[in-house]
Amino acid sequence: MNAITVPFPQGRARKFDRIVAGSLGQGSKVVLQNLRTVTYLEYAVFVQNGEGSVEWWRHLVSNRFHTLNPNLGAPRSLACTLCYLYATTAVAALASNKATGTTGQAAILTQGTSSGTYTGTFVGPTTIVGVPDIKYSSTIGDFVTYTVTGVSRIVFRGAITSNGGIESVLITDNSTGFEIPAGDYLLPSTKLINWAGQSSGLAHIPGANVDPAKTYTVKKTVHASNPAGFRMYQGGLLGYAPIAFDAVGVHGIVDVTSIAGVNAVRSYPSGTVRVERFDNATRIDWQYVTTNASGIAVFKVYNSLGVEIGAYDATQKDTYSTSTVLARMKVASGLPKGTYYLHVTSKTTKNAASTDYRLYDFGGFAVDETQVGNPATDEFDILDMSLSPTSVAQFGNSLGTGTGNLELAIQLRKSTDALGLQEFVGGTHGHESAPTGFTVKVDGVVINYAAATQFQRWSGSIIEITMQSNLLAPSDGSVVANVAWTQTFFGSYYVPSEVITTTAPVKVHVDYGTMLHVPNALAGTQGIGGGYNKVAFDGVGDISGLPGSNLVTPIPGHQRGVCFYNSDYAAMAYPLNEPDWTGFFPGASFQTTRSLWQSWDRNDLSAKVYQRMYGGDETNGVLVPAGTTWSRRKVIRVMKHPDMPALLGLAA
């Protein structure tokens, strides 16, 4: 793809022309990925950081942050974030074990129902939801005891049903007469089991790790909190050896469910272990869904010889969250290339804020960090980026560029409205209709985006997305302007553009042609040198001592290009066209100060630059007649270089 050629105005030399508009770092691939199939438009566009690079830039585009309605407004860029694409990505999401009761290895001891001693009003044995040899009771205080010896791990066999009840468990060491230590239980700290579930069938619930040389008494009692009429369905005990390092499968009980737009594995209760194998790996990740019913996961990784690795990026993860978000985290990295086994265990205690103990496990991932991946077959590593941020700084690996107002930010009111009724329209500010005519072209060919499945991808050299929407008067919601949108993603650039046509007379108070929003150094973002600590403008040069505390400060001179940078990365923007409002709008002026800077320490740990289309009468606004059309196009670019300040010719 050829570089974009930019006609620089007034013949002035521009500081960033050879960088922003040049071919340096030109990528060869652009990948579009559909993120949602219902409710609202949301997609990601991946741009490779140069031929052969494992680094990609991920533009997240969505229309769900409209302040008035999450499905209105044209999709806008929320942020450009760092991600990676490695070769030989493997994904493992283990299926439910309810149908067969398999646990990854054969039991060395099975205690059937007849082996227990039942006290109370138990019924059976009978078959419940297809599970044979079940005895049950719903009378509080009824209990069953088992004697177990010669096993290392006790697992309870029973039936999960919609009317399952709650039982308590007590395991006693017969050699001492005392209960086993709390740390040996695989159950929650309450030592309760809830046999009720959304689905039904055979269940194997891990109970405790014990000494195979000892004998134990296991007592299971219908608990006092058991709802009236609910039943404790007993199917005996299973005794196992310790879980082998390579025992691939589910050791416990899981359900398969759909949550956060993906088919995840919901595992419960505590003590359930999932073992997954990965070949040709140098790094192991885990993908999961956070909810307010989630607990804590614990990780172990073994090599092909059964030796646990020495160093982890994380040994456990608290997956509790007030929001439901699909996320991914790094468990171990920098490993010698080889075969590894990931053990994910539901911890025996939960986050105190959680209402349950379950994990929503979306499987393990393994990548070879030494090889460049193929976007058609491998998974992008988006570095645990949240899909529900409220600011650019909350994208933990953000390279910046925008928060939904990058493409359009215009403050206006109807010409008949009183002063003071003006508001910003479009973008995350709201006052905009739903998009129409949404069309996607890949290398000039229209694709059937409407029929796409979730996470479906397309790749090419140029991806062009067009749509239309209406801007609405803040006072009454009437249409005051039409906007024709185009988003064009090249190998190294993002070019948003729009054509605005007024359908009613309006007073325009401010019209921003370019907005660039980035995380500052205080945000502590991962992977991009800790955020940005320098900013430069095309006619001003290096600026690091600009005011803070959310102040908005004019930048002297007619600034067009702006660049945030640190030692390794830069985020840049400048308009490709710049309408001269003085030529056709009475009251407009062409002030030399048209760029604004908003502090290094905004409340959201970010910095922002605005570049106005004009510098007119912002108090009263400029009258723009109906039928007036103007356009804006701009280049947004992020890039990496081992010595970014030297490349830019700026101070480090």
mmCIF file of N, CA and C in Angstrom, residues 113 116-119 122 142-146 218-221 232 234:
data_model
loop_
_atom_site.group_PDB
_atom_site.id
_atom_site.type_symbol
_atom_site.label_atom_id
_atom_site.label_comp_id
_atom_site.label_asym_id
_atom_site.label_seq_id
_atom_site.Cartn_x
_atom_site.Cartn_y
_atom_site.Cartn_z
ATOM 1 N N THR A 113 -23.902 -46.671 47.055
ATOM 2 C CA THR A 113 -24.860 -46.277 48.077
ATOM 3 C C THR A 113 -24.986 -47.313 49.174
ATOM 4 N N GLY A 116 -22.698 -47.114 52.392
ATOM 5 C CA GLY A 116 -22.871 -46.126 53.434
ATOM 6 C C GLY A 116 -23.878 -46.588 54.479
ATOM 7 N N THR A 117 -23.844 -45.911 55.625
ATOM 8 C CA THR A 117 -24.808 -46.149 56.690
ATOM 9 C C THR A 117 -25.729 -44.940 56.762
ATOM 10 N N TYR A 118 -27.028 -45.169 56.541
ATOM 11 C CA TYR A 118 -27.982 -44.074 56.432
ATOM 12 C C TYR A 118 -28.817 -43.983 57.702
ATOM 13 N N THR A 119 -28.958 -42.780 58.218
ATOM 14 C CA THR A 119 -29.759 -42.530 59.410
ATOM 15 C C THR A 119 -30.839 -41.511 59.073
ATOM 16 N N PHE A 122 -34.322 -41.770 54.428
ATOM 17 C CA PHE A 122 -33.811 -41.821 53.061
ATOM 18 C C PHE A 122 -34.679 -42.725 52.198
ATOM 19 N N ASP A 142 -31.023 -35.571 58.773
ATOM 20 C CA ASP A 142 -30.713 -36.901 58.258
ATOM 21 C C ASP A 142 -29.271 -36.926 57.756
ATOM 22 N N PHE A 143 -28.590 -38.067 57.939
ATOM 23 C CA PHE A 143 -27.195 -38.105 57.515
ATOM 24 C C PHE A 143 -26.815 -39.499 57.037
ATOM 25 N N VAL A 144 -25.686 -39.544 56.322
ATOM 26 C CA VAL A 144 -25.098 -40.794 55.866
ATOM 27 C C VAL A 144 -23.616 -40.736 56.197
ATOM 28 N N THR A 145 -23.044 -41.876 56.608
ATOM 29 C CA THR A 145 -21.611 -41.941 56.894
ATOM 30 C C THR A 145 -20.958 -42.998 56.028
ATOM 31 N N TYR A 146 -19.704 -42.718 55.632
ATOM 32 C CA TYR A 146 -18.904 -43.650 54.845
ATOM 33 C C TYR A 146 -17.563 -43.839 55.548
ATOM 34 N N VAL A 218 -16.519 -40.191 56.760
ATOM 35 C CA VAL A 218 -17.131 -39.060 56.073
ATOM 36 C C VAL A 218 -18.608 -39.018 56.452
ATOM 37 N N LYS A 219 -19.051 -37.897 57.013
ATOM 38 C CA LYS A 219 -20.447 -37.732 57.401
ATOM 39 C C LYS A 219 -21.055 -36.595 56.579
ATOM 40 N N LYS A 220 -22.193 -36.891 55.923
ATOM 41 C CA LYS A 220 -22.875 -35.899 55.080
ATOM 42 C C LYS A 220 -24.301 -35.755 55.595
ATOM 43 N N THR A 221 -24.685 -34.514 55.944
ATOM 44 C CA THR A 221 -25.940 -34.255 56.649
ATOM 45 C C THR A 221 -26.806 -33.280 55.873
ATOM 46 N N MET A 232 -31.294 -34.086 49.241
ATOM 47 C CA MET A 232 -29.874 -34.371 49.168
ATOM 48 C C MET A 232 -29.728 -35.709 48.448
ATOM 49 N N GLN A 234 -27.775 -38.689 47.112
ATOM 50 C CA GLN A 234 -26.502 -39.343 47.411
ATOM 51 C C GLN A 234 -26.244 -40.507 46.459
#
